Coordinates of C-alpha atoms in Angstrom, one line a residue:
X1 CA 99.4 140.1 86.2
X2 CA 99.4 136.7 88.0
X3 CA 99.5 137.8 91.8
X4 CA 102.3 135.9 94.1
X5 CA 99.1 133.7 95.8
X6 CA 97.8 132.5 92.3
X7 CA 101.1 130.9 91.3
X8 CA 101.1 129.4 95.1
X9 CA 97.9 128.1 94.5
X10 CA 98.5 127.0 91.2
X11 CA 101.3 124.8 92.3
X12 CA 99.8 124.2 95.8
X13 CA 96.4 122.9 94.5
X14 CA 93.1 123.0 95.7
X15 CA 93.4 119.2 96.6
X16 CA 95.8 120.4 99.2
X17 CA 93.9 122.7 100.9
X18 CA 90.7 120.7 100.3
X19 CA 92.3 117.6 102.0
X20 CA 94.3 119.7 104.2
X21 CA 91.0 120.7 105.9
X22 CA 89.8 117.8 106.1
X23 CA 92.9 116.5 107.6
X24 CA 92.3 118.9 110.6
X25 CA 88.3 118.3 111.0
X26 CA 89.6 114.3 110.9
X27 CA 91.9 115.2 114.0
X28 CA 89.5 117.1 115.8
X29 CA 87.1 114.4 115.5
X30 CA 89.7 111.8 117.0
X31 CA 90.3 114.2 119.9
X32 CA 87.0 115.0 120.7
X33 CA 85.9 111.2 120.5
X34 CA 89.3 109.8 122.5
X35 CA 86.6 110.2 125.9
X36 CA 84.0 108.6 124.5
X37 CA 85.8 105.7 122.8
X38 CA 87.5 104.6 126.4
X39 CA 83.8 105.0 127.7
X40 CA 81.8 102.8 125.4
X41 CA 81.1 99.1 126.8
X42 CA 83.3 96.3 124.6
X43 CA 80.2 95.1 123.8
X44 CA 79.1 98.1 121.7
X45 CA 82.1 97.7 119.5
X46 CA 81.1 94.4 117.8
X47 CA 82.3 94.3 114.3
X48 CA 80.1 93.2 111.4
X49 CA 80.6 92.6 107.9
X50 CA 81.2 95.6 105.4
X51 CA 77.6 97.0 104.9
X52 CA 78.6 97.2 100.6
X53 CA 79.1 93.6 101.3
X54 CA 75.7 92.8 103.0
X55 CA 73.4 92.9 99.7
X56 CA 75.3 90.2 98.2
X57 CA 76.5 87.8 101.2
X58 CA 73.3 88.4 103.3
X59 CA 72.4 90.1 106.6
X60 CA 75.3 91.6 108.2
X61 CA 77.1 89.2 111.5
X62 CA 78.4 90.8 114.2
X63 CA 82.3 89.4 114.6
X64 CA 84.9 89.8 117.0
X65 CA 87.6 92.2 116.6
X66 CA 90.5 91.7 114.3
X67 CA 93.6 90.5 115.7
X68 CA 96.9 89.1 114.5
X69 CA 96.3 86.1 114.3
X70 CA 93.5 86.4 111.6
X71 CA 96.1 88.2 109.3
X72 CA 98.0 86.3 106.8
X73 CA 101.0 88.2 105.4
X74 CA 101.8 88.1 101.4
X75 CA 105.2 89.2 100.4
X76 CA 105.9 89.1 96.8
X77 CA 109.6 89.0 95.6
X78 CA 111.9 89.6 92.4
X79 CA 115.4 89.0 93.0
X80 CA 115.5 90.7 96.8
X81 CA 118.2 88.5 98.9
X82 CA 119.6 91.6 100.3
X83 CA 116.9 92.5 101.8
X84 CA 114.2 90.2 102.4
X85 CA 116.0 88.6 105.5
X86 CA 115.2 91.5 107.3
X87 CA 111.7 91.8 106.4
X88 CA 110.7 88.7 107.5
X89 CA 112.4 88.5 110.4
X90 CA 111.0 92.5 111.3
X91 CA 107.7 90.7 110.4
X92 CA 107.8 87.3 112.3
X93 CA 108.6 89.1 115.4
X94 CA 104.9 90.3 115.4
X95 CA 103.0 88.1 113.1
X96 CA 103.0 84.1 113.6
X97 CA 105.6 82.6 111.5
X98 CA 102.9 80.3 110.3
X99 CA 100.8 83.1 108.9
X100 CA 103.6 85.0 106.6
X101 CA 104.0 83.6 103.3
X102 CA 106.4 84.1 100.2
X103 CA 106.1 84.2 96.5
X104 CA 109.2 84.5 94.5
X105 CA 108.2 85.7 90.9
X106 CA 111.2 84.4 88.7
X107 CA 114.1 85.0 91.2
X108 CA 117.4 83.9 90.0
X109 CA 119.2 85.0 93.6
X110 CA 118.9 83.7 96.9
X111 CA 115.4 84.7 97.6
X112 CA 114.0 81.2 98.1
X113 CA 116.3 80.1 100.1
X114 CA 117.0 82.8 102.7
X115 CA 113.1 82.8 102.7
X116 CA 112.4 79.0 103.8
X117 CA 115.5 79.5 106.2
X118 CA 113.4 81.7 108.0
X119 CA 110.7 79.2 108.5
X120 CA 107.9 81.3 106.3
X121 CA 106.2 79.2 103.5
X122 CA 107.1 79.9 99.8
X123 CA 106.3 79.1 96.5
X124 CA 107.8 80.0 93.3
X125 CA 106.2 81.2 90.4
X126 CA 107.4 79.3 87.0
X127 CA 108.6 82.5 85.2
X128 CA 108.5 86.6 85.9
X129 CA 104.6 86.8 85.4
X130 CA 104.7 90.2 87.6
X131 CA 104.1 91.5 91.0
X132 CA 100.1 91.6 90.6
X133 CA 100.1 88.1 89.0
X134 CA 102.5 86.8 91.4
X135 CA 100.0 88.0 94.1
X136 CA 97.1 86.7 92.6
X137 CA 98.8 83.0 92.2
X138 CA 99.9 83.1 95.6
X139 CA 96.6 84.1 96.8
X140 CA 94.8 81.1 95.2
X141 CA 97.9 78.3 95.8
X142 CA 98.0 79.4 99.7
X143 CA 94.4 79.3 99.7
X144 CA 94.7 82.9 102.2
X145 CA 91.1 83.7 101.5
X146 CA 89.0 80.9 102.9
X147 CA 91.9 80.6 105.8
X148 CA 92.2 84.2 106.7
X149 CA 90.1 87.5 107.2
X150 CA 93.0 89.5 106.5
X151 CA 95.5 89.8 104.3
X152 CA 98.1 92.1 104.8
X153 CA 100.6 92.6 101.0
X154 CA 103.9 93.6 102.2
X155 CA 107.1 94.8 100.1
X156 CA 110.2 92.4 100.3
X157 CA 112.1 95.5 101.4
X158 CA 109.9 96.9 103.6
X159 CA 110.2 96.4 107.4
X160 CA 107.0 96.6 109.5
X161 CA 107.6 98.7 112.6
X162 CA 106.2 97.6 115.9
X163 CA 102.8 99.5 116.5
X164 CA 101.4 98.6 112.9
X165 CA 99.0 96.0 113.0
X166 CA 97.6 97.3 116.8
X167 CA 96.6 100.6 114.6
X168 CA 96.1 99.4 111.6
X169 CA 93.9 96.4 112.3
X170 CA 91.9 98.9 114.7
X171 CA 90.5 100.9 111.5
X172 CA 88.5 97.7 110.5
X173 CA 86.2 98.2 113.5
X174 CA 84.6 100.7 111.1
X175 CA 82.3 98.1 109.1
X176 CA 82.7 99.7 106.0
X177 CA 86.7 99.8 105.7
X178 CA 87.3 97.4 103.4
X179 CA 91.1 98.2 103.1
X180 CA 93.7 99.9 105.4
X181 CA 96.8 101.7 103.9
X182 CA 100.5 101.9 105.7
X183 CA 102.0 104.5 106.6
X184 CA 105.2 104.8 105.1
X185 CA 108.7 105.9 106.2
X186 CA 112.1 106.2 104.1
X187 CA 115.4 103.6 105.2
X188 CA 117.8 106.0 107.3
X189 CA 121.0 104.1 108.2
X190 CA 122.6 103.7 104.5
X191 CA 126.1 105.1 103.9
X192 CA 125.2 107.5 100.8
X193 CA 126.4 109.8 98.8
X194 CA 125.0 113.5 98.1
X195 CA 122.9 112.2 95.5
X196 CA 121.3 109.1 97.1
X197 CA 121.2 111.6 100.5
X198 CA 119.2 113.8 98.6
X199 CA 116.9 111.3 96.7
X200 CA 116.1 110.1 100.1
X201 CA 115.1 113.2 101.7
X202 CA 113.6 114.4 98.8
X203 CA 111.1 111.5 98.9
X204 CA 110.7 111.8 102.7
X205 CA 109.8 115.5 102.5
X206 CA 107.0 113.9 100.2
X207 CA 105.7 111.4 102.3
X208 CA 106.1 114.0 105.6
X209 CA 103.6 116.2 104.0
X210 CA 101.9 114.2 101.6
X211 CA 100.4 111.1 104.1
X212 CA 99.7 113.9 106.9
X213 CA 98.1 116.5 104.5
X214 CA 96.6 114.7 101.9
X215 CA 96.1 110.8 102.9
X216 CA 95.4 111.7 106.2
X217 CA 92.2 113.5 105.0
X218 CA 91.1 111.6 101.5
X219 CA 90.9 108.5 104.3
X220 CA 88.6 110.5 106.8
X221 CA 85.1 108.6 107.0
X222 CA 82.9 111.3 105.9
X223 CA 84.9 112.2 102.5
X224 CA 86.7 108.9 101.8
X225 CA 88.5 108.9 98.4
X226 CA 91.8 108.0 98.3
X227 CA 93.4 107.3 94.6
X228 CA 95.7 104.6 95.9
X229 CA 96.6 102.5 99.0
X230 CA 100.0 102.1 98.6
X231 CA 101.1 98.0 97.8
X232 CA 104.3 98.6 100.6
X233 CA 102.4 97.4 103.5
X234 CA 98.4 97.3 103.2
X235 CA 95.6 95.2 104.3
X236 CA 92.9 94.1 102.8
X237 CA 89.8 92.3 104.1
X238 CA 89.5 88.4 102.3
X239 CA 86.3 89.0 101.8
X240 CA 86.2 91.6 98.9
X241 CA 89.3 89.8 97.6
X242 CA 87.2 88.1 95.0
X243 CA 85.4 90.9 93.6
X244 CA 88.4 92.7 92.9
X245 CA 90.5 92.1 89.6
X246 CA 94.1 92.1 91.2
X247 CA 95.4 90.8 87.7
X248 CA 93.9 92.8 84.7
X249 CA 96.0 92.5 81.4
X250 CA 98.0 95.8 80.3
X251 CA 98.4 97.2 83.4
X252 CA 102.9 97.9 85.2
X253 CA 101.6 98.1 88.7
X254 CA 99.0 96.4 90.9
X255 CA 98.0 98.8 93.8
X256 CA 95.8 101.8 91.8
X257 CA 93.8 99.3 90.0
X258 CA 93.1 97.8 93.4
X259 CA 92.0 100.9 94.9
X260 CA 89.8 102.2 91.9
X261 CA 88.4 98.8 92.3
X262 CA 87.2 99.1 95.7
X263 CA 85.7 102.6 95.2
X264 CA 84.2 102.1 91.4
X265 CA 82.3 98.6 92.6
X266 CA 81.3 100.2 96.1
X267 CA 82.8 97.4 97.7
X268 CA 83.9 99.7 100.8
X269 CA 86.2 102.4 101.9
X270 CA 90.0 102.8 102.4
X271 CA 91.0 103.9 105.9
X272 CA 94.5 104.9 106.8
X273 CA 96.4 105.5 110.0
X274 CA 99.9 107.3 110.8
X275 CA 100.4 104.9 113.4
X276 CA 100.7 102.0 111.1
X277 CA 104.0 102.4 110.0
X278 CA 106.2 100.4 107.8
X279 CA 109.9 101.4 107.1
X280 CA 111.2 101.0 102.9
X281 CA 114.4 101.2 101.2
X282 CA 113.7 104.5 98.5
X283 CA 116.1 104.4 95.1
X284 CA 119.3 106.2 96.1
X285 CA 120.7 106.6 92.2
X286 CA 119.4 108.6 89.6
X287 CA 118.6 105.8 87.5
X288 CA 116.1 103.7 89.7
X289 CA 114.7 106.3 90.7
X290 CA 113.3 107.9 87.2
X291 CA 112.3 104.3 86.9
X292 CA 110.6 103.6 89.7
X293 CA 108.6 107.5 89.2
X294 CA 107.8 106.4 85.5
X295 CA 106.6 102.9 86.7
X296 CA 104.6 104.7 89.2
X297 CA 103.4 107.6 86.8
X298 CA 103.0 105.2 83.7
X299 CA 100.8 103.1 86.3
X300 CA 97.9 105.9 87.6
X301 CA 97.1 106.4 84.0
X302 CA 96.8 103.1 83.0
X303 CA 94.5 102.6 85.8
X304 CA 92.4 105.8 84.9
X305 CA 92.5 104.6 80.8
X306 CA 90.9 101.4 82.4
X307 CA 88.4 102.6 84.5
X308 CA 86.0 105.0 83.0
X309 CA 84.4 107.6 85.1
X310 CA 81.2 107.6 87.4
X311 CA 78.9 109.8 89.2
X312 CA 80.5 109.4 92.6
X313 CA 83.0 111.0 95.0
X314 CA 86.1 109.3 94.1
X315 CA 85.4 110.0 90.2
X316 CA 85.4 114.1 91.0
X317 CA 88.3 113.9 94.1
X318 CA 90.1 112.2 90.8
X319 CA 89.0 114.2 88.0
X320 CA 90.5 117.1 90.4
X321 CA 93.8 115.9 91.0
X322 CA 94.8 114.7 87.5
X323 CA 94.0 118.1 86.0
X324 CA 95.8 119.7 88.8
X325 CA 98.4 117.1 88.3
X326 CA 99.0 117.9 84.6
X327 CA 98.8 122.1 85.5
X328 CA 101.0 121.9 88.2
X329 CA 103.4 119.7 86.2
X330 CA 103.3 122.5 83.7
X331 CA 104.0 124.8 85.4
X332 CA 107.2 124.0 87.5
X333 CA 108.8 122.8 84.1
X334 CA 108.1 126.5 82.9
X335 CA 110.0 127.5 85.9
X336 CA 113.6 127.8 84.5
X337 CA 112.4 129.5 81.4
X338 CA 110.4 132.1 83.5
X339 CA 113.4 132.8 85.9
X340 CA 115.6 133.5 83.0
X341 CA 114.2 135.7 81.1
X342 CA 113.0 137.5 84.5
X343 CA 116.3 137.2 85.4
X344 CA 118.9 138.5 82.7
X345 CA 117.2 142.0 82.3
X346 CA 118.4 142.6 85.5
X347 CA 122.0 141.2 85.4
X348 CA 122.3 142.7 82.4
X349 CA 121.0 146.2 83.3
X350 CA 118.0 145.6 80.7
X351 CA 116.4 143.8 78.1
X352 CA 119.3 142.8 75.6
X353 CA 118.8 143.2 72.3
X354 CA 118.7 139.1 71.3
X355 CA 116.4 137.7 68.5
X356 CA 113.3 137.8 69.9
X357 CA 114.0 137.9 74.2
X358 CA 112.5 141.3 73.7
X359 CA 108.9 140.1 72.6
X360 CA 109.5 136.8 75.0
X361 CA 110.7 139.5 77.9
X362 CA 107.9 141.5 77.2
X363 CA 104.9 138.9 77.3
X364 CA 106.4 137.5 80.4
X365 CA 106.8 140.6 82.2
X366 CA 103.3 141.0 81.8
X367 CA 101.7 138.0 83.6
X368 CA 104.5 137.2 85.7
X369 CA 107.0 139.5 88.2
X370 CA 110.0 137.7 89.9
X371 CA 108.6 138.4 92.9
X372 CA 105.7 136.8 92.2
X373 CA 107.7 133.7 91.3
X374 CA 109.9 133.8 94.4
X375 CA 106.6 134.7 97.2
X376 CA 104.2 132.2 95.3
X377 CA 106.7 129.2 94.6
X378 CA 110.2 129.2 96.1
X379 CA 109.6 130.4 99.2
X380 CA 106.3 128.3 99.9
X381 CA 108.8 125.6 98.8
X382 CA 110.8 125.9 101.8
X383 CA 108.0 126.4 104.5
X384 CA 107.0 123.1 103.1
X385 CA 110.4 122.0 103.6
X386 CA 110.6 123.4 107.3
X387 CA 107.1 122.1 108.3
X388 CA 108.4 118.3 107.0
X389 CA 111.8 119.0 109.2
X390 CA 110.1 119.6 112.2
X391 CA 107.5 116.8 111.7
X392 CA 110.3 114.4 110.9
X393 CA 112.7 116.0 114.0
X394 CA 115.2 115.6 110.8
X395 CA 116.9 119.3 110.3
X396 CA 119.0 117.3 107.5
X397 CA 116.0 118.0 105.4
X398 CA 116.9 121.6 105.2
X399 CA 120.3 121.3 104.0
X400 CA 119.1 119.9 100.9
X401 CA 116.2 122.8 100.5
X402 CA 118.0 124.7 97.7
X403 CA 117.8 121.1 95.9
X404 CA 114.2 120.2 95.9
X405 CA 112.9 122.4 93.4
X406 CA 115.2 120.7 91.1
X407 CA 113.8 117.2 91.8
X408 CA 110.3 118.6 91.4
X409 CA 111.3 119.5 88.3
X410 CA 112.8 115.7 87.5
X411 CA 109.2 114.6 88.4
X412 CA 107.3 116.8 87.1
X413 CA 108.9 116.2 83.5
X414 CA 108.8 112.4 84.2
X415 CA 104.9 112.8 85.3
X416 CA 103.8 114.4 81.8
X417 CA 106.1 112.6 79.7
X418 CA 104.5 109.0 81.3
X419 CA 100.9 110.0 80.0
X420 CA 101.4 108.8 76.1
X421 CA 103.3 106.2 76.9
X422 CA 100.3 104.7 79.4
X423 CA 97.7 105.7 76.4
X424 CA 99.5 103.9 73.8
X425 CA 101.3 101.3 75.1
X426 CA 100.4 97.7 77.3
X427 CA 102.6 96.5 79.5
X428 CA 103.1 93.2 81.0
X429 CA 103.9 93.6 84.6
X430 CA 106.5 92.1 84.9
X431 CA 109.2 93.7 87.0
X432 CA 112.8 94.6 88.1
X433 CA 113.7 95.4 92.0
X434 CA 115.9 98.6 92.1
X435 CA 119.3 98.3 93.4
X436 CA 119.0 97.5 97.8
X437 CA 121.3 98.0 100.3
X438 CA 122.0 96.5 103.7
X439 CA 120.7 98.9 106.6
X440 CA 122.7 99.2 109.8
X441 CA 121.3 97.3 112.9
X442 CA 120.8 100.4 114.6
X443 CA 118.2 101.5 112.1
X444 CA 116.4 98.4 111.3
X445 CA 113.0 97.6 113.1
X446 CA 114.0 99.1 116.3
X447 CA 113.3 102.8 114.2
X448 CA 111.7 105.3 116.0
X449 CA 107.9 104.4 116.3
X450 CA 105.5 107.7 114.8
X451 CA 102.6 107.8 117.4
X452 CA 99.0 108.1 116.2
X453 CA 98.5 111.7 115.0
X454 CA 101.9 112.7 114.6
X455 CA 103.3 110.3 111.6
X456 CA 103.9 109.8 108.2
X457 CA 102.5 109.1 105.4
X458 CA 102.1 106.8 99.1
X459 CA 103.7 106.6 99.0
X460 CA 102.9 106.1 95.9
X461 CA 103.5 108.8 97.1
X462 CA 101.9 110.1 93.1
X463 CA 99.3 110.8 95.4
X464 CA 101.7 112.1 98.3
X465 CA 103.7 114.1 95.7
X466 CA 101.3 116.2 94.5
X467 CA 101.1 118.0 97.7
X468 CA 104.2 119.4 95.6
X469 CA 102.6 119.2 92.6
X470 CA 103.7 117.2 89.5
X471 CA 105.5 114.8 91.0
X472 CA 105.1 111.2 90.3
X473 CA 105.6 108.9 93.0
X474 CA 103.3 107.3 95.6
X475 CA 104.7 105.0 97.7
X476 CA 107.2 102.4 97.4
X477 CA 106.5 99.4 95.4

């Protein structure tokens, strides 16, 4: 008999408890060290060069800190009119308008011209080569890496919130970050229906748990392995720009394959701050949003067909989380299966005589009691949901509770059935924006601000999601 905590577990994971705890000894660590940090001389804080860096560029130089003004900001675009006024004016009111730059890849809307209204420069790529290529192009006809020490790759619907670069750019004064991931919070402020209401929360339950569980402690100095950092709103030092293949043939999305390459060719590690937060429109229909979680889904395996395994941290951290990935997955789509046949014996006062229920009724019975099924998934299930409430301050979350498992159900299916298509087929990159929508003034960058320590956290959210296990987004992109 499976008790109530092994099914909890099983779904659960031992990547969220592992990370979870790691999460914790991260924050104790940051409160401990808040005295000393405000007590150490400015001139003990001198930056240098990331130390994977050193062996190939030389002795490590002390720099100055990051600010700002090093940081050139990269926003690639496909058909995003709607929204991309607002990003770059959300952006331009903390970045120099001469540092943000656009690439259209193959827009047939207004993007290029709403863009160069706003001041920012932009090129246009000849045809839909894809975000990754689009990126790369950029990055080689701006010329960003021998002008900048930072580039920062931000969403065309994603609004950065003031607060970001302070904390994000303050996680390069560790030496060896070679990359800093946002911290990402859903769009509020759309007139929705109960579906696109409960896509939204659905993925905002994710990232609530997800970037303060799981991200929050895969990013932690002494146990850095992170699978992705999410291609919303990141940062990347110039530097290791060049080593990294942003562009590799076969592969839908850009922002795994980045991250696997900073960990598989040591180039550094991946930090990550809740207070660097950056506000995205999620899929409110059905439609883009199985899209979108296949994209994402049909993308981590790509990345892990392409990079063969090592004898390091990230290698086992990722051998852990696909297999409980795939288990999980399995799991919650046996779910409705298990709660019938668990179920009708007692609506119908006991086993009924069907072709075969009683052999089915009676292996099930066996290993599994509803009980189990309610203490070790449903009900751990809603604490997750009440924790992510009270973190957000959004009790909405909970009138959509009885509604969750179903989506985890939705992305668990779409997580397992992306895995033959990533083996078998190559894709070309090349993408289509899901359907935006205008966001009300009072929700737009003036959004409540998540301090350090208390906010959110890719999406991917794949990596996010599995703190519910089987569920295939990461962050939006």
């Amino acid at each position: 008999m499976i008790p109530w905590w092994g099914l909890a577990v099983g779904v659960l994971g031992v990547n969220f408890l592992l990370w979870g705890s790691a999460s914790l000894c991260r924050l104790a660590g940051i409160t401990l060290g808040r005295g000393h940090a405000r007590s150490a001389p400015a001139a003990l804080r001198a930056v240098r060069a990331p130390a994977a860096l050193d062996a190939r560029s030389g002795p490590a130089v002390a720099r100055a800190r990051l600010t700002v003004n090093d940081v050139a900001v990269l926003i690639p675009a496909h058909n995003e009119a709607v929204v991309i006024g607002d990003t770059l004016t959300a952006i331009m009111a903390l970045a120099p308008r001469a540092n943000v730059h656009v690439v259209s890849d193959g827009s047939t809307d207004k993007t290029v011209r709403i863009a160069r209204r706003t001041g920012a420069k932009v090129i246009a790529t000849r045809e839909n080569v894809g975000k990754a290529g689009a990126l790369a192009e950029a990055i080689e006809r701006f010329g960003l890496i021998t002008r900048f020490r930072v580039i920062m790759l931000l969403d065309a619907d994603t609004r950065v919130e003031p607060g970001y670069f302070e904390a994000g750019l303050a996680m390069f004064d560790d030496p060896d970050v070679v990359a800093v991931a946002g911290c990402v919070r859903t769009a509020r402020g759309r007139k929705l229906g109960f579906a696109g209401n409960l896509l939204v929360s659905h993925r905002q339950r994710i990232y609530a748990i997800g970037q303060r569980v799981l991200k929050f402690g895969q990013t932690w100095a002494r146990t850095n392995a992170t699978p992705i950092v999410p291609g919303f709103a990141s940062m990347y030092r110039t530097e290791v720009l060049p080593y990294i293949d942003m562009n590799p043939p076969g592969l839908v999305i850009e922002d795994f394959n980045m991250t696997f390459e900073v960990y598989q060719k040591k180039l550094g590690k991946v930090g990550f701050t809740l207070g660097a937060v950056a506000v995205t429109q999620d899929p409110d229909n059905f439609g883009d949003y199985v899209r979108q979680t296949r994209r994402w889904a049909v993308g981590l395996w790509q990345t892990v067909r392409r990079h063969p395994p090592r004898a390091n941290l990230f290698t086992v951290m990722l051998t852990v989380l696909l297999l409980e990935l795939v288990t999980s997955s399995m799991l919650f789509l046996l779910l409705p299966l298990l709660l019938t046949v668990l179920l009708i014996p007692d609506v119908a006062g006991g086993p009924p005589a069907w072709p075969m229920f009683a052999q089915v009724y009676a292996v099930v019975a066996v290993h599994v009691r509803l009980s189990s099924v309610l203490f070790g998934i449903l009900i751990p299930d809603l604490a997750l949901t009440c924790v992510a409430a009270a973190a957000e301050r959004q009790p909405r979350l909970l009138l959509f509770a009885p509604f969750y498992p179903v989506m985890r159900l939705v992305d668990a299916a779409i997580g397992l059935s992306a895995i033959p298509v990533a083996w078998l087929t190559r894709t070309n990159g090349r993408w289509r924006s899901p359907k935006r929508r205008s966001v009300s003034p009072a929700t737009a960058p003036g959004q409540r601000s998540i301090p350090a320590g208390t906010g959110r956290s890719g999406t991917a959210v794949v990596q996010a999601a599995h703190a519910f296990a089987g569920e295939g987004a990461h962050a939006p992109g």
